[in-house]
Amino acid sequence: MAEVKKNLGKLIAVHGLSPAHIQRAVFITVLSFVFFMGTMVAYYVRQELLFFLLASAFLMVYIITLFSWIAQRKTALEIFEKGVAYRKYSAKWDEIGEVRPDGTIVLKNSKQIAISSAIHELDRAILFIKSKIVSVA
């Protein structure tokens, strides 16, 4: 497992984040922003501290969700001719010991690459990786 991508050959497939996870993040972001704006208007009209506290809470939810959405949008599992890459880690087929059903790739040197369950078609990618491991071994 290297910090940089090795020479893994031609790119075969890219599995990005699941559209359902992206839609949930966008929905929560938009909804929290709408509630933030609504409670700020209520605070402006009624001048009560409770509305300001609610607006602050919705603003925090908005900021945290927006930050996590931006940070996770580039997450992708890349499958190459000679191996696999996920985030900053990569491994060649002969370095992979096993692939667990939860998406954890266990290397022969006992290190692990944990793949997020939010990856689109993760089960299909796991089956492909397992087939490549069997054909190399």
XYZ file of C-alpha atoms in Angstrom:
137
model
C 0.000 0.000 0.000
C 1.652 3.183 -1.135
C 0.812 6.787 -0.415
C 0.988 7.574 -4.126
C -0.620 5.750 -7.013
C 1.626 3.149 -8.540
C 1.841 2.382 -12.228
C -1.427 0.463 -12.365
C -2.002 0.581 -16.101
C -5.078 1.660 -17.989
C -8.145 2.822 -16.060
C -10.977 0.281 -16.317
C -13.696 1.662 -14.039
C -14.415 4.482 -11.615
C -16.953 4.055 -8.825
C -17.841 7.421 -7.322
C -20.209 8.284 -4.513
C -23.706 6.889 -4.727
C -26.229 9.385 -6.146
C -28.511 8.669 -3.182
C -25.839 9.866 -0.732
C -25.211 12.990 -2.780
C -28.940 13.745 -2.976
C -29.305 13.351 0.793
C -26.434 15.736 1.436
C -27.840 18.314 -0.983
C -31.323 17.976 0.524
C -30.065 18.473 4.089
C -27.886 21.391 2.996
C -30.714 23.192 1.200
C -33.250 22.462 3.931
C -30.976 23.687 6.722
C -30.250 26.869 4.751
C -33.977 27.506 4.239
C -34.639 26.994 7.962
C -31.678 29.241 8.795
C -33.075 32.027 6.621
C -36.589 31.526 8.023
C -35.451 31.723 11.625
C -33.315 34.797 10.851
C -36.407 36.510 9.413
C -38.366 35.470 12.519
C -35.576 36.871 14.712
C -35.603 40.136 12.742
C -39.389 40.463 13.107
C -39.840 39.302 16.742
C -36.425 40.140 18.265
C -36.418 37.059 20.519
C -33.216 35.285 21.496
C -34.770 31.851 20.855
C -35.003 32.524 17.112
C -31.379 33.646 17.026
C -30.297 30.431 18.784
C -32.336 28.328 16.351
C -30.824 30.199 13.412
C -27.344 29.564 14.798
C -28.069 25.844 15.135
C -29.350 25.619 11.548
C -26.312 27.564 10.363
C -24.004 25.045 12.044
C -25.854 22.123 10.417
C -25.607 23.911 7.074
C -21.871 24.570 7.380
C -21.002 21.055 8.578
C -23.095 19.370 5.878
C -21.731 21.626 3.157
C -18.151 20.994 4.270
C -18.614 17.200 4.377
C -20.348 17.234 0.999
C -17.491 19.182 -0.600
C -14.856 16.994 1.073
C -16.495 13.717 -0.034
C -17.516 14.575 -3.596
C -14.145 13.570 -5.072
C -14.075 10.213 -3.312
C -13.892 7.426 -5.882
C -12.759 3.825 -6.163
C -10.633 3.473 -9.297
C -10.034 0.073 -10.859
C -7.072 -0.303 -13.208
C -5.653 -3.139 -15.311
C -3.010 -3.966 -12.707
C -4.637 -2.888 -9.451
C -6.969 -0.643 -7.534
C -6.750 2.881 -6.065
C -8.907 4.514 -3.397
C -8.260 8.037 -2.137
C -4.482 8.246 -1.620
C -3.881 4.487 -1.440
C -3.247 2.006 -4.201
C -2.444 -1.684 -4.471
C -1.577 -4.061 -7.268
C -3.558 -7.278 -7.657
C -0.734 -9.441 -6.306
C -0.517 -7.298 -3.132
C -4.159 -7.914 -2.181
C -4.797 -10.800 0.193
C -8.576 -10.676 0.501
C -11.585 -8.437 0.051
C -14.201 -8.517 2.786
C -17.935 -8.136 2.065
C -17.989 -4.771 3.871
C -15.519 -3.383 1.322
C -12.309 -3.657 3.313
C -9.317 -4.632 1.199
C -6.765 -6.562 3.258
C -3.281 -6.522 1.805
C -0.779 -9.342 2.180
C 1.318 -7.183 4.517
C -1.721 -7.014 6.895
C -2.535 -3.389 6.088
C -6.112 -2.519 5.224
C -7.876 -0.139 2.869
C -11.392 0.584 4.131
C -13.715 1.539 1.291
C -16.767 3.602 2.194
C -20.179 1.977 1.854
C -21.300 5.193 0.120
C -19.470 4.147 -3.065
C -21.844 3.525 -5.972
C -22.162 -0.170 -6.931
C -19.686 -1.235 -4.247
C -20.843 -4.870 -4.368
C -20.160 -5.009 -8.111
C -16.697 -3.507 -7.602
C -15.955 -6.020 -4.822
C -16.914 -8.927 -7.084
C -14.675 -7.578 -9.848
C -11.734 -7.150 -7.458
C -12.247 -10.676 -6.089
C -12.262 -12.093 -9.619
C -9.014 -10.290 -10.404
C -7.398 -11.591 -7.199
C -8.372 -15.172 -8.080
C -7.063 -14.839 -11.650
C -3.716 -13.446 -10.440
C -3.228 -16.061 -7.695
